[in-house]
Each structure stands twice: as structure tokens, then as C-alpha cells.
PDB file of C-alpha atoms in Angstrom:
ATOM      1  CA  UNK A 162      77.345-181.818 112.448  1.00 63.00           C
ATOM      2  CA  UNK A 163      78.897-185.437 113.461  1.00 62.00           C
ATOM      3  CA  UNK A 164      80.859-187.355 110.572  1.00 70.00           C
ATOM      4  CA  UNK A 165      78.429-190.274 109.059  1.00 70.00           C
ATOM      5  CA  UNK A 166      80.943-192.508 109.930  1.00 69.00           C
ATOM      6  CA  UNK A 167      80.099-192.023 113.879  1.00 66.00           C
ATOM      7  CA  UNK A 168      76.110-192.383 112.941  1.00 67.00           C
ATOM      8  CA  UNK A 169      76.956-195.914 111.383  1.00 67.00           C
ATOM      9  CA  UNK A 170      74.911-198.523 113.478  1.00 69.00           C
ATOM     10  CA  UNK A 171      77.218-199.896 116.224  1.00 64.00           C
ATOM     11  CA  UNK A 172      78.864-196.503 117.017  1.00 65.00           C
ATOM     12  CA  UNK A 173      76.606-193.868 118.302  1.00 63.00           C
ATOM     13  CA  UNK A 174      73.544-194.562 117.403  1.00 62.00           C
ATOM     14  CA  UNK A 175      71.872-192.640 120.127  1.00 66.00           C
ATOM     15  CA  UNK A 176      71.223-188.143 119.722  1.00 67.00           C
ATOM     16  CA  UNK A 177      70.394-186.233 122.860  1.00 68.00           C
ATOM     17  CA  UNK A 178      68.565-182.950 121.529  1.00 67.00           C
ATOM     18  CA  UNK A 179      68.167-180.463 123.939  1.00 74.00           C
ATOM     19  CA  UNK A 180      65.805-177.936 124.241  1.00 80.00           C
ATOM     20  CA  UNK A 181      66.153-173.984 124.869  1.00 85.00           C
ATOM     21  CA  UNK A 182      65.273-172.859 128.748  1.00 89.00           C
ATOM     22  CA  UNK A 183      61.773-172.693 129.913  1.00 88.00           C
ATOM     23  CA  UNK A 184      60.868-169.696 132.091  1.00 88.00           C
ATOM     24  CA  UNK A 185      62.220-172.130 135.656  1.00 90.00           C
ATOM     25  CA  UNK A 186      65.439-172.743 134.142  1.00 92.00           C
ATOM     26  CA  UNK A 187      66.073-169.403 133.021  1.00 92.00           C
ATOM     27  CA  UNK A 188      65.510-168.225 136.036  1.00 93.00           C
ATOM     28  CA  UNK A 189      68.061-170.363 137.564  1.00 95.00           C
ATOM     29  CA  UNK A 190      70.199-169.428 135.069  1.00 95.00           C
ATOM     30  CA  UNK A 191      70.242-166.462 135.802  1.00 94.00           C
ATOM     31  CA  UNK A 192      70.562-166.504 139.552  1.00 95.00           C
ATOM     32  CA  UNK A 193      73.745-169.086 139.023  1.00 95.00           C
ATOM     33  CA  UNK A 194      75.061-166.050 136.431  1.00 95.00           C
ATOM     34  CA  UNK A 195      74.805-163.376 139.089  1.00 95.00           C
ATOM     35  CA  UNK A 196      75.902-165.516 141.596  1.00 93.00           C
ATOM     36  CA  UNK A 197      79.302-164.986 140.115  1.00 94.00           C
ATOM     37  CA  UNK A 198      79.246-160.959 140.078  1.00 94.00           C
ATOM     38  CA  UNK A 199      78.373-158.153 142.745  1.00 94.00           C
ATOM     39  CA  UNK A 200      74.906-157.136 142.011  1.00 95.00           C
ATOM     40  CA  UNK A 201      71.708-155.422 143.600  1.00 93.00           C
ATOM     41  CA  UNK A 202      69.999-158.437 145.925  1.00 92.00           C
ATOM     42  CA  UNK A 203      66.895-157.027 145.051  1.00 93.00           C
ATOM     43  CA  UNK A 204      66.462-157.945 141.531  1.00 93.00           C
ATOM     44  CA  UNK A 205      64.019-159.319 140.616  1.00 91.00           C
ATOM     45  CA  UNK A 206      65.316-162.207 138.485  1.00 92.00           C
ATOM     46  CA  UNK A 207      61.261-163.698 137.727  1.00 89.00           C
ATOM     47  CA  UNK A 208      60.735-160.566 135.515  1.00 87.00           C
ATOM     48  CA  UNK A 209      64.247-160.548 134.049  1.00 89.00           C
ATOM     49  CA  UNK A 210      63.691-164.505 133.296  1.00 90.00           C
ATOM     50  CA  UNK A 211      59.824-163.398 131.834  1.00 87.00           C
ATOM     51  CA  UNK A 212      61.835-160.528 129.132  1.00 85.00           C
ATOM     52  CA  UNK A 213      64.573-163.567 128.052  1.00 89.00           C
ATOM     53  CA  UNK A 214      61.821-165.781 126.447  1.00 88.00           C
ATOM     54  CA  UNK A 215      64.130-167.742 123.889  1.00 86.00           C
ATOM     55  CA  UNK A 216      67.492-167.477 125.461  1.00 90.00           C
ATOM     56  CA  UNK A 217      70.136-170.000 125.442  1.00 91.00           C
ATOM     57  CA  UNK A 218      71.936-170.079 128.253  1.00 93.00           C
ATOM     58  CA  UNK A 219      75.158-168.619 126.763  1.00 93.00           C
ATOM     59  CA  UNK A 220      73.024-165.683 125.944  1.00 93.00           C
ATOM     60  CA  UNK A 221      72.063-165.377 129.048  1.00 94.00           C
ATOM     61  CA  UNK A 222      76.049-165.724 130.393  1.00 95.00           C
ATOM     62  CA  UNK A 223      76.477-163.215 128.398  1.00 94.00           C
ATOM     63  CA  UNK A 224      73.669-160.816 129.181  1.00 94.00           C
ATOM     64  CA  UNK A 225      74.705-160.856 132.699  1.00 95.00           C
ATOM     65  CA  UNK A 226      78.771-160.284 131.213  1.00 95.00           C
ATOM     66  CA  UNK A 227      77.183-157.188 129.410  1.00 93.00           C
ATOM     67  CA  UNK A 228      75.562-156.106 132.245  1.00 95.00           C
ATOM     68  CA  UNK A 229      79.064-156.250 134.133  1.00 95.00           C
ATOM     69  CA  UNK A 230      80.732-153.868 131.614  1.00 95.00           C
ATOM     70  CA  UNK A 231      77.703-151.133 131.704  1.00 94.00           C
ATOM     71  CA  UNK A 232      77.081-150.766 135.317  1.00 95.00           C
ATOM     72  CA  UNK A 233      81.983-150.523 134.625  1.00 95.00           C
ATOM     73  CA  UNK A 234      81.214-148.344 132.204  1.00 93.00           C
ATOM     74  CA  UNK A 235      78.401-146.114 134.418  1.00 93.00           C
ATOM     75  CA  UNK A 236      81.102-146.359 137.481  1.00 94.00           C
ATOM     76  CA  UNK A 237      79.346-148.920 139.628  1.00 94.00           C
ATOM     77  CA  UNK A 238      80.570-152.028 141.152  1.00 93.00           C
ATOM     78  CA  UNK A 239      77.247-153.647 142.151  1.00 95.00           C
ATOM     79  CA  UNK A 240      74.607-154.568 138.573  1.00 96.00           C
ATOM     80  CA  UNK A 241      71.287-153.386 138.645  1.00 94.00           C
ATOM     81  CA  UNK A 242      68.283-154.561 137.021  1.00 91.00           C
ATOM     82  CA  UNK A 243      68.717-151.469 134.415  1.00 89.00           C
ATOM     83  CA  UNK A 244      72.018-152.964 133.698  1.00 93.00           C
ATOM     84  CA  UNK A 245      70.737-155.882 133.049  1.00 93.00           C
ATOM     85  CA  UNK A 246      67.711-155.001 130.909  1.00 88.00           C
ATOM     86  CA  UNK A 247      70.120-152.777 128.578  1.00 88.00           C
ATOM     87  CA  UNK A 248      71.790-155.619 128.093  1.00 92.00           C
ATOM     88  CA  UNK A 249      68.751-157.696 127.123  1.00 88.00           C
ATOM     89  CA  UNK A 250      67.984-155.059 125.164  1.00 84.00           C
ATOM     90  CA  UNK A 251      71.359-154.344 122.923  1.00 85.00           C
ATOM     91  CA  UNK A 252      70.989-158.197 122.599  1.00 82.00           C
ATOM     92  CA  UNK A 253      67.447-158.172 121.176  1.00 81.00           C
ATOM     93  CA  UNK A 254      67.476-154.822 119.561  1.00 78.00           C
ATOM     94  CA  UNK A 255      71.000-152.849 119.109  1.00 77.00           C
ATOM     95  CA  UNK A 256      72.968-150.376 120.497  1.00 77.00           C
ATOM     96  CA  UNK A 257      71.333-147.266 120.908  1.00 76.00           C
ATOM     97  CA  UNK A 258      73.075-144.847 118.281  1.00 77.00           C
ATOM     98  CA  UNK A 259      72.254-140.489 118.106  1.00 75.00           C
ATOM     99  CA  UNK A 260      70.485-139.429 115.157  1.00 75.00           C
ATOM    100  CA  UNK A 261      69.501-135.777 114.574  1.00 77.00           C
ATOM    101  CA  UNK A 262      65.953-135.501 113.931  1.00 80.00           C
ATOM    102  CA  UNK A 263      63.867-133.067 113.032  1.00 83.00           C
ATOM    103  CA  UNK A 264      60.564-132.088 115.506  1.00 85.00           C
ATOM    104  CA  UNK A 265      58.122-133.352 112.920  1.00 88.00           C
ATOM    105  CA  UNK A 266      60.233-136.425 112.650  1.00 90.00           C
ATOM    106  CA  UNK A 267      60.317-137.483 115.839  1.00 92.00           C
ATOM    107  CA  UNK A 268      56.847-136.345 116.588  1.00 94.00           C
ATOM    108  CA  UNK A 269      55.942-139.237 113.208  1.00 94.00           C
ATOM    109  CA  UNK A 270      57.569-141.745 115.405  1.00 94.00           C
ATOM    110  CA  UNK A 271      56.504-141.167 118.985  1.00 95.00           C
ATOM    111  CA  UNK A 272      52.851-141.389 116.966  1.00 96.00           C
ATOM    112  CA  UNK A 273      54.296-144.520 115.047  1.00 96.00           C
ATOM    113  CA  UNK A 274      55.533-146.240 117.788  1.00 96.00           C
ATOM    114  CA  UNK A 275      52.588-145.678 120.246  1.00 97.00           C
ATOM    115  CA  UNK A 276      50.004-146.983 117.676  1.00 97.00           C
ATOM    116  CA  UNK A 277      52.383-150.362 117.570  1.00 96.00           C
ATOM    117  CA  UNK A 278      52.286-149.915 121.825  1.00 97.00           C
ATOM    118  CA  UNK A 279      48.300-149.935 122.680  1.00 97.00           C
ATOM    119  CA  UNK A 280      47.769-152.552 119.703  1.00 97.00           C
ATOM    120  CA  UNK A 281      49.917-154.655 120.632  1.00 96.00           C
ATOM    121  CA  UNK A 282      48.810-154.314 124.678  1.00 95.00           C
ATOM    122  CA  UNK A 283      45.066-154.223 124.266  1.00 95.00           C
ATOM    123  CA  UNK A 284      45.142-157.051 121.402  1.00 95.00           C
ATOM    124  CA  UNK A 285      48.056-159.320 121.889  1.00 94.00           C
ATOM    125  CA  UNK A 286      46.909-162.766 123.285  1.00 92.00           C
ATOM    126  CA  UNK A 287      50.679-163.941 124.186  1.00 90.00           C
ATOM    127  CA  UNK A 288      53.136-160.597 123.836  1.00 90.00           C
ATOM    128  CA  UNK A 289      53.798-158.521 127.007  1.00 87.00           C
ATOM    129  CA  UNK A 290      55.101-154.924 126.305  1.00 88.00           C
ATOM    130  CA  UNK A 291      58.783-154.752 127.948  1.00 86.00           C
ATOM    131  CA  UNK A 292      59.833-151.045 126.276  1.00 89.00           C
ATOM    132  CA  UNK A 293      58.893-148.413 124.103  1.00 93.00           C
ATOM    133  CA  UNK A 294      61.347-146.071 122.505  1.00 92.00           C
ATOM    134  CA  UNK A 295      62.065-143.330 119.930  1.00 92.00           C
ATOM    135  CA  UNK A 296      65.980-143.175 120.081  1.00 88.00           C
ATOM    136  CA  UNK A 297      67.371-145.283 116.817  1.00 86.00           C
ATOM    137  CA  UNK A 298      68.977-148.613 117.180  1.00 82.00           C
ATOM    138  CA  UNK A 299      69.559-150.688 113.702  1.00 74.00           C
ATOM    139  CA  UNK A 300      68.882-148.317 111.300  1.00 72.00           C
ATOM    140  CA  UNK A 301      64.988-148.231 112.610  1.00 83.00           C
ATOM    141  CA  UNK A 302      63.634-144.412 114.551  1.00 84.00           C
ATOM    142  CA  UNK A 303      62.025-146.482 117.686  1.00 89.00           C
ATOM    143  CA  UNK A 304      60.701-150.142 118.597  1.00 89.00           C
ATOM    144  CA  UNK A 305      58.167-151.149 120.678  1.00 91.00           C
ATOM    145  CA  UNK A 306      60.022-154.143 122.281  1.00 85.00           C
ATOM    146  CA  UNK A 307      57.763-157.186 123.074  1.00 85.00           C
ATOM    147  CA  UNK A 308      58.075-161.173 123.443  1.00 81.00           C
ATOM    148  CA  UNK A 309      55.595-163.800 124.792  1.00 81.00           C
ATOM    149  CA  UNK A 310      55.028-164.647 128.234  1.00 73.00           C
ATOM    150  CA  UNK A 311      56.591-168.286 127.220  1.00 72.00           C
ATOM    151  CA  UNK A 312      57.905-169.788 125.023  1.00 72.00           C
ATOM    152  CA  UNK A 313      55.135-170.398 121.821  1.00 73.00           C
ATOM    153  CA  UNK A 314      56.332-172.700 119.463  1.00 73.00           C
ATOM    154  CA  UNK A 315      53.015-173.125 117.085  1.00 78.00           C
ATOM    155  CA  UNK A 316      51.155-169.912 115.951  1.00 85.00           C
ATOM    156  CA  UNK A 317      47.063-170.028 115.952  1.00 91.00           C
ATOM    157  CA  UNK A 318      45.028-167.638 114.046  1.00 93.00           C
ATOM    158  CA  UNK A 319      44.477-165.137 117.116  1.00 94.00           C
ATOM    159  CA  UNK A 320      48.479-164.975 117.291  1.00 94.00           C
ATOM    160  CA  UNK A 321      48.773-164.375 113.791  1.00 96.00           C
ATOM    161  CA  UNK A 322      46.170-161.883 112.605  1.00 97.00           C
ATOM    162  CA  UNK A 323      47.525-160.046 116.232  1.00 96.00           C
ATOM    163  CA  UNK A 324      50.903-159.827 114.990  1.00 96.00           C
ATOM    164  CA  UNK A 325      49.132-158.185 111.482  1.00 97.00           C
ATOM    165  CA  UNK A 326      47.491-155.905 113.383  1.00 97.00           C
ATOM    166  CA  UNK A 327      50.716-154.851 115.389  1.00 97.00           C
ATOM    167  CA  UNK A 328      52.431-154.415 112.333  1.00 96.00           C
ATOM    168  CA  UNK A 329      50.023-151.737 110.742  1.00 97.00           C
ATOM    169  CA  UNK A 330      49.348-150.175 113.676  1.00 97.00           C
ATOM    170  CA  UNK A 331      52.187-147.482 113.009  1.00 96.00           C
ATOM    171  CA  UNK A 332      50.706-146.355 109.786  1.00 96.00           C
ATOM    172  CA  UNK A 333      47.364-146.158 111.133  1.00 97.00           C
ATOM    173  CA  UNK A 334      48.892-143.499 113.887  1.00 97.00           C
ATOM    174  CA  UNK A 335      50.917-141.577 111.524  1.00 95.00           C
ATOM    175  CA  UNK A 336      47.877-141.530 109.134  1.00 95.00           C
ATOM    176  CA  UNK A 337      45.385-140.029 112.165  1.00 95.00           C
ATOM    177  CA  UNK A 338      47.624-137.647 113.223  1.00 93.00           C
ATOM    178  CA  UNK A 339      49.474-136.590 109.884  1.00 92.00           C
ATOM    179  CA  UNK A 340      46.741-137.287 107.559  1.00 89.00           C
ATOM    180  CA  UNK A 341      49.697-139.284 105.301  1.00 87.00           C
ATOM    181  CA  UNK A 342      52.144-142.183 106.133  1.00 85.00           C
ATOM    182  CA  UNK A 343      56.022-142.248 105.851  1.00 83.00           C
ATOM    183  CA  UNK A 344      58.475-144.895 104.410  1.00 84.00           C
ATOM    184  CA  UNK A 345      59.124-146.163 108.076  1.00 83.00           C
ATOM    185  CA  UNK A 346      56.251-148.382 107.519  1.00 90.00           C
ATOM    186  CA  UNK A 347      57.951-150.234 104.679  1.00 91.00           C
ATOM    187  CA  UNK A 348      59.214-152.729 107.166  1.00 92.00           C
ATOM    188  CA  UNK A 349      56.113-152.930 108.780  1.00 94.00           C
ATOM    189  CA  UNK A 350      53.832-153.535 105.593  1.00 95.00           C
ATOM    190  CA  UNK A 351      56.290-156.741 105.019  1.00 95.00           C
ATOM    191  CA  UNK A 352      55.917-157.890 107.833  1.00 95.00           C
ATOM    192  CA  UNK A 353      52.446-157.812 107.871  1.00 96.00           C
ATOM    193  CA  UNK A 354      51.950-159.236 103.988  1.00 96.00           C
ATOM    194  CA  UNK A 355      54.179-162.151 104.821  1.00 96.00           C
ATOM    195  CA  UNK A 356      51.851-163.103 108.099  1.00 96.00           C
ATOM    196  CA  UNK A 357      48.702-162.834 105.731  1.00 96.00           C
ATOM    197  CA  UNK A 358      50.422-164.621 102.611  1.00 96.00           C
ATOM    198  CA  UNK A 359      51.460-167.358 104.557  1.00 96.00           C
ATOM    199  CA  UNK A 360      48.041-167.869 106.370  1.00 96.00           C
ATOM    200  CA  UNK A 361      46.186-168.148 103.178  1.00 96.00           C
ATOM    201  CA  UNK A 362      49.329-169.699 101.060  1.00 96.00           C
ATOM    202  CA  UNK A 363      50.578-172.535 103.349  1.00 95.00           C
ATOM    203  CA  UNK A 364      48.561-172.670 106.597  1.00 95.00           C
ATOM    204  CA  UNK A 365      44.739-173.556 104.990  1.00 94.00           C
ATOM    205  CA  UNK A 366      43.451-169.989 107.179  1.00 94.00           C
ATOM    206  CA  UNK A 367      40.662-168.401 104.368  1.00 91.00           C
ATOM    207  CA  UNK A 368      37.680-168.705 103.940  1.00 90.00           C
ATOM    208  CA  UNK A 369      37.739-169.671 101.108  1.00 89.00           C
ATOM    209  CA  UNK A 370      38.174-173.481 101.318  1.00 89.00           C
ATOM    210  CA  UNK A 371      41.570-173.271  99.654  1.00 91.00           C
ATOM    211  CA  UNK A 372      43.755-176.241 101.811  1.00 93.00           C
ATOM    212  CA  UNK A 373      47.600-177.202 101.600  1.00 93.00           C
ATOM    213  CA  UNK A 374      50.611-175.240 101.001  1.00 95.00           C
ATOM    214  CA  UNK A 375      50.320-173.839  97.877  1.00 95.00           C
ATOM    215  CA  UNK A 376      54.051-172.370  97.558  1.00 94.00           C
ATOM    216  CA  UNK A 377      55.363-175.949  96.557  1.00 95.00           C
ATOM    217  CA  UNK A 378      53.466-175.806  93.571  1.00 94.00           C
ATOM    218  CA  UNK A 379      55.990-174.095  90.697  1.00 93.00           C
ATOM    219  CA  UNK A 380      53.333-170.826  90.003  1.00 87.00           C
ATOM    220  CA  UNK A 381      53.405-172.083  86.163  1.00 90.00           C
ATOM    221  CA  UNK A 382      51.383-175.165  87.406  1.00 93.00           C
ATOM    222  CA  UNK A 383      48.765-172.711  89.362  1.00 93.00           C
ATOM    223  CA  UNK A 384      45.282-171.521  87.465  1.00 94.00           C
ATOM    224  CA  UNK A 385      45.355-167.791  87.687  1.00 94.00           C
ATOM    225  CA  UNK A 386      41.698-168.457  88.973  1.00 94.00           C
ATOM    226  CA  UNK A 387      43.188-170.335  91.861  1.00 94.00           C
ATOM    227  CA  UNK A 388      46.066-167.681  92.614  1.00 95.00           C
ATOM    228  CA  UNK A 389      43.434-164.635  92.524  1.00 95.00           C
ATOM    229  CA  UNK A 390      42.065-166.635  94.822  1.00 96.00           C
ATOM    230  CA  UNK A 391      44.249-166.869  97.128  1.00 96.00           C
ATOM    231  CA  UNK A 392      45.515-163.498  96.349  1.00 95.00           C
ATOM    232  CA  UNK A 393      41.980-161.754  96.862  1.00 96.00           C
ATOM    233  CA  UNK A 394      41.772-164.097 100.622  1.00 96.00           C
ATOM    234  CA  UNK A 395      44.882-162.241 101.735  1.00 96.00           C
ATOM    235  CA  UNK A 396      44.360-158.936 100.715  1.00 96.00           C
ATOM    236  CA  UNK A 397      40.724-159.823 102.636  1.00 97.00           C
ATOM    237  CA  UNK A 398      42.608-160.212 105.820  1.00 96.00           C
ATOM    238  CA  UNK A 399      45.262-157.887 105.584  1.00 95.00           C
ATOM    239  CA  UNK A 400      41.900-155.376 105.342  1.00 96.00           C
ATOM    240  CA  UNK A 401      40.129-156.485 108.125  1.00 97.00           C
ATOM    241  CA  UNK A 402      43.033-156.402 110.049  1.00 97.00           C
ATOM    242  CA  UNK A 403      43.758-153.036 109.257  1.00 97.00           C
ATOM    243  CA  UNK A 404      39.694-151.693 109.880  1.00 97.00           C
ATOM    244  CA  UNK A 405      40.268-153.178 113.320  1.00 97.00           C
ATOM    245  CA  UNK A 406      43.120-151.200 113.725  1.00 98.00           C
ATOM    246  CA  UNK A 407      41.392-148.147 112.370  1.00 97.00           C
ATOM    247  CA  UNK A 408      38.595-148.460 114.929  1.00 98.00           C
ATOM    248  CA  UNK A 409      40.631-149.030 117.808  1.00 97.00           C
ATOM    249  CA  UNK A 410      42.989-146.265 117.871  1.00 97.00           C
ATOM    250  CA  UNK A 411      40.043-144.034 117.021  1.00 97.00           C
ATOM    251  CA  UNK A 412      38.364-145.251 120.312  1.00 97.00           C
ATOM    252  CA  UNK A 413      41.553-144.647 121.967  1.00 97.00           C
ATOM    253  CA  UNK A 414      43.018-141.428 120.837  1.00 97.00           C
ATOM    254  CA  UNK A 415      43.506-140.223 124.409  1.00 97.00           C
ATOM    255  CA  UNK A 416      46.011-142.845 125.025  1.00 97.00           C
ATOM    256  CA  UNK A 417      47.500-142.106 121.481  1.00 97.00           C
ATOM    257  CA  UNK A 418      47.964-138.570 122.460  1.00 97.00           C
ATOM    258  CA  UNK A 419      48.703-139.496 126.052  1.00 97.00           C
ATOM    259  CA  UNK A 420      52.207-141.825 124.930  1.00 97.00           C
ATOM    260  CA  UNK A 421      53.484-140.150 122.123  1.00 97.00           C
ATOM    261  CA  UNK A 422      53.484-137.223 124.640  1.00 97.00           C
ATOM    262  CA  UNK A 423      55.318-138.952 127.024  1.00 97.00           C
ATOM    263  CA  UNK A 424      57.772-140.506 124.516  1.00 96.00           C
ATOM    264  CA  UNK A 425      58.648-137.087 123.197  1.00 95.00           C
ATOM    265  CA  UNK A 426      59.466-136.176 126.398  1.00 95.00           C
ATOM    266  CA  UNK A 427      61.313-139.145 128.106  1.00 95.00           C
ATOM    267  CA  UNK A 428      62.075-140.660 124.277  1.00 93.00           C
ATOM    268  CA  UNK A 429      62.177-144.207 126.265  1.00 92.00           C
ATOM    269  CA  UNK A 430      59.310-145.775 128.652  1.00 94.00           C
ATOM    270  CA  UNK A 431      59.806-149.237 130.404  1.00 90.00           C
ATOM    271  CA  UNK A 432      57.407-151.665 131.560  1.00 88.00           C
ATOM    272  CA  UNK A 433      56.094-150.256 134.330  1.00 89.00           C
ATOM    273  CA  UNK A 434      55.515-146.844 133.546  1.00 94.00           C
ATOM    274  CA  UNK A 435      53.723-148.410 130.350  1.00 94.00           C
ATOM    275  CA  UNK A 436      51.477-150.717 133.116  1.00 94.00           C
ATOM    276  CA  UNK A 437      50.801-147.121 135.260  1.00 96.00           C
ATOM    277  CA  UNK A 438      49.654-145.148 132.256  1.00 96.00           C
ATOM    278  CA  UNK A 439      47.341-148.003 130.544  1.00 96.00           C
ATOM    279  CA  UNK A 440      46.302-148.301 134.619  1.00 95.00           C
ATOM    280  CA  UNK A 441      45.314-145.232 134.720  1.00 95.00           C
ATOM    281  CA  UNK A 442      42.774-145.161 131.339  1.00 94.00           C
ATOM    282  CA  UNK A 443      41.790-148.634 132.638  1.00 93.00           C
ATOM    283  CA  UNK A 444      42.783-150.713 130.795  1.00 91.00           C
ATOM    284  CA  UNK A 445      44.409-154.083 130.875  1.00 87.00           C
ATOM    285  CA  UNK A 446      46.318-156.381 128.625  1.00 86.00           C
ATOM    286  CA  UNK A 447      44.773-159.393 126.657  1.00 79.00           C
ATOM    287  CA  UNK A 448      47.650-161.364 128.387  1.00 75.00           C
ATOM    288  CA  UNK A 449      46.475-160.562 131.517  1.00 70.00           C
ATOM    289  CA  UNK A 450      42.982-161.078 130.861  1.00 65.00           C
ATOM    290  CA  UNK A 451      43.326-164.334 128.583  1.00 63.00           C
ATOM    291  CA  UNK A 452      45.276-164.939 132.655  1.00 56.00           C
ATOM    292  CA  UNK A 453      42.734-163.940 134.921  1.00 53.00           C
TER     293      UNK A 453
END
């Protein structure tokens, strides 16, 4: 922050913000990064650009500088786009850390993670699915790793009850395939509850006519009529949310079964072999329909 005394009128009285890269000027960005290091010509830096929604350009400098010291590490002069992406990804999501798990364990999360995966594809109106994974990175079994197309600054209902339904998605799995849950949804259930809190509490989204953002009110000066209100209209859409859920993994068991199978056996799947399989059941992203 700049002294007060330089913000007195007279001195500089004029701030340039500036903004984070849109999709153009990362991909510039990137290009003038790579530029500087011996890497495969046929990367394709669009796609690369698409995964770095959000990225500064020193994080991208030093994606690229990360991507240097793996392809070092892996005995190769010349970056590839793996490189790259697993160093998008360490930035996004952690270093990838071995963890002995049991069968059952891992078969919970390859269930967990694939009920977050065709949720999040099939009913996702901005997210694209970049990876999928069941090896540990931050303390978490696996992560479905996904960002917007570009840049979204302002969250609409569609987004938000779509990042709810992401969120339970893993308990559904575990629940249809295990007939019980496990504490790995912990994270997700909090995620979820402050999405639905917030719509009801701050952003005016219930139907129940309640407007303004009630969390600046001390909750001594609330009726409890008024906060079981507001309490019953986000327990109403957390449960929608999670029939919706419920009914669309039942519908698409076969693709359930079909990637956890596949993440048991690779324990990682990238974009395009996520594209081929959903390709193959015929299906197609909301993205890419909301697109089309």
C-alpha cells in the first residue's frame, strides 16, 4: 500500500488497477515464457492458456520455470505439454505424495471422485474437467481438477446450485456403491452448506421472499421465526440439490462403474481420455452445449 502522504491531492492523485490475464493474454504469455526455454513446438499453448483461468502472469513465469525443472528432473532438454500441465497442476493442487491404501479405500475414492467427475461434466454450465485422480496431494485421496472456460467474476444461481451439486456428488457415489459414506466428504458437505447458506443468507436466492444480507444483522437482533426461515430455505436447496444428484448417477451408473474402473487402474485420467470415454456413452458437456 502507498503512504497517504503520496495520495494527498497534488501528488499522485491518479491509480492504475490492473486486471488479471484474459484467455488472449495468457496465451501470449505463455508463448513469450516458452520463448525463452527449449520446448516441444507442438504445444498447444490455446489449451494450456484455457487450464490457467486466473493466472497472473508471474504464475504463469513460473509454471513454465516448473515445467523446466520436471522435464531436468525426467532427463529431457526440450518441455512438453505434460511438463507443463504438472506444473499447473502442483500449482493448483499439490505435489503428488504416496500413501498406502487399502483396496477398499481406494476403491471409496475412485467411486468418490467419479461421482464429483460426470456431475460436474454433464451439469456444470462454466467448469471444464482438466483431470481426475486418486493419488493424494494436500492431505485429500483424489481431486477432480476443474476451472471455467473464462474468467467468471459474478456467480448466478445455475453456477451456484452446480457447484452444490458437485460437491455432494462424492457421497452420493460412495453411498450407491457402499451403501454408507466416509469422512472424506467432510470437506465436501462444507463446501456445499456454505454455497446454500450464502444463497439464502446474503444473495436474496429462496423462495421464500426473504431479501438482503442477513449476516450483518448481530443473530440476537434476528426473530427465531425469521432464522428458521432462512434455515429451513437452505436445507430446501441443499435437498434438491442432492435428489438431483441421486437421480443422475442412478441414470448413469455405467459411466460410474465405467471411471472408477479406469481410475483404479491408471489412478490418473487427463482431459482427453475423460472427452473419449464420456464420447463414447454420448454424452457431452453443459459447457459445450450452453457453446453450441
Amino acid at each position: 500500500n502507498l503512504d497517504v502522504a503520496l495520495l494527498r491531492p497534488g501528488r499522485l492523485d491518479r491509480k492504475l488497477y490492473i486486471d488479471i490475464p484474459g484467455l488472449e493474454d495468457r496465451e501470449k504469455l505463455f508463448a513469450y515464457y516458452l520463448g525463452k526455454v527449449q520446448h516441444d513446438p507442438s504445444i498447444d499453448i490455446g489449451r494450456l492458456a484455457r487450464k490457467a483461468v486466473y493466472k497472473t502472469p508471474a504464475d504463469i513465469e513460473n509454471i513454465v520455470k516448473e515445467s523446466a525443472l520436471i522435464a531436468t528432473r525426467n532427463q529431457r532438454d526440450v518441455i512438453k505439454f505434460a511438463d507443463l500441465s504438472e506444473a499447473l497442476e502442483r500449482v493448483e493442487l499439490g505435489l503428488k505424495h504416496k500413501l498406502t491404501m487399502t483396496r477398499q479405500e481406494k476403491e471409496k475414492t475412485a467411486y468418490h471422485e467419479s461421482g464429483h467427475l460426470i456431475t460436474l461434466y454433464i451439469l456444470h454450465p462454466t467448469d471444464d474437467v482438466f483431470k481426475a485422480s486418486i493419488i493424494p496431494r494436500r492431505g485429500t485421496l483424489g481431486v477432480v481438477h476443474h476451472q471455467p472456460r473464462e474468467e467468471v467474476f459474478t456467480f448466478d444461481r445455475e453456477r451456484l446450485l452446480a457447484d452444490i451439486k458437485v460437491s455432494l456428488a462424492g457421497f452420493v457415489a460412495e453411498k450407491m456403491r457402499f451403501g454408507v459414506s466416509s469422512s472424506g466428504v467432510g470437506m465436501d458437505f462444507k463446501q456445499a452448506m456454505v454455497v446454500a447458506h450464502n444463497m439464502v443468507w446474503r444473495y436474496g436466492m429462496n423462495d421464500a421472499g426473504l431479501l438482503g444480507d442477513f449476516t450483518v444483522i448481530p443473530e440476537s437482533q434476528l426473530s427465531d421465526k425469521v432464522k428458521e426461515k432462512l434455515n429451513d430455505e437452505t436445507n430446501k436447496i441443499f435437498q434438491k440439490c442432492l435428489k438431483e444428484v441421486e437421480e443422475l448417477l442412478a441414470k448413469e451408473k455405467p459411466l460410474l462403474e465405467r471411471f472408477s474402473k479406469e481410475l483404479l487402474d491408471k489412478e490418473e485420467l487427463d482431459y482427453d481420455e475423460i472427452e473419449e470415454i464420456f464420447k463414447e456413452y454420448g454424452k457431452q458437456s453443459k459447457v459445450n452445449l450452453k457453446a453450441g
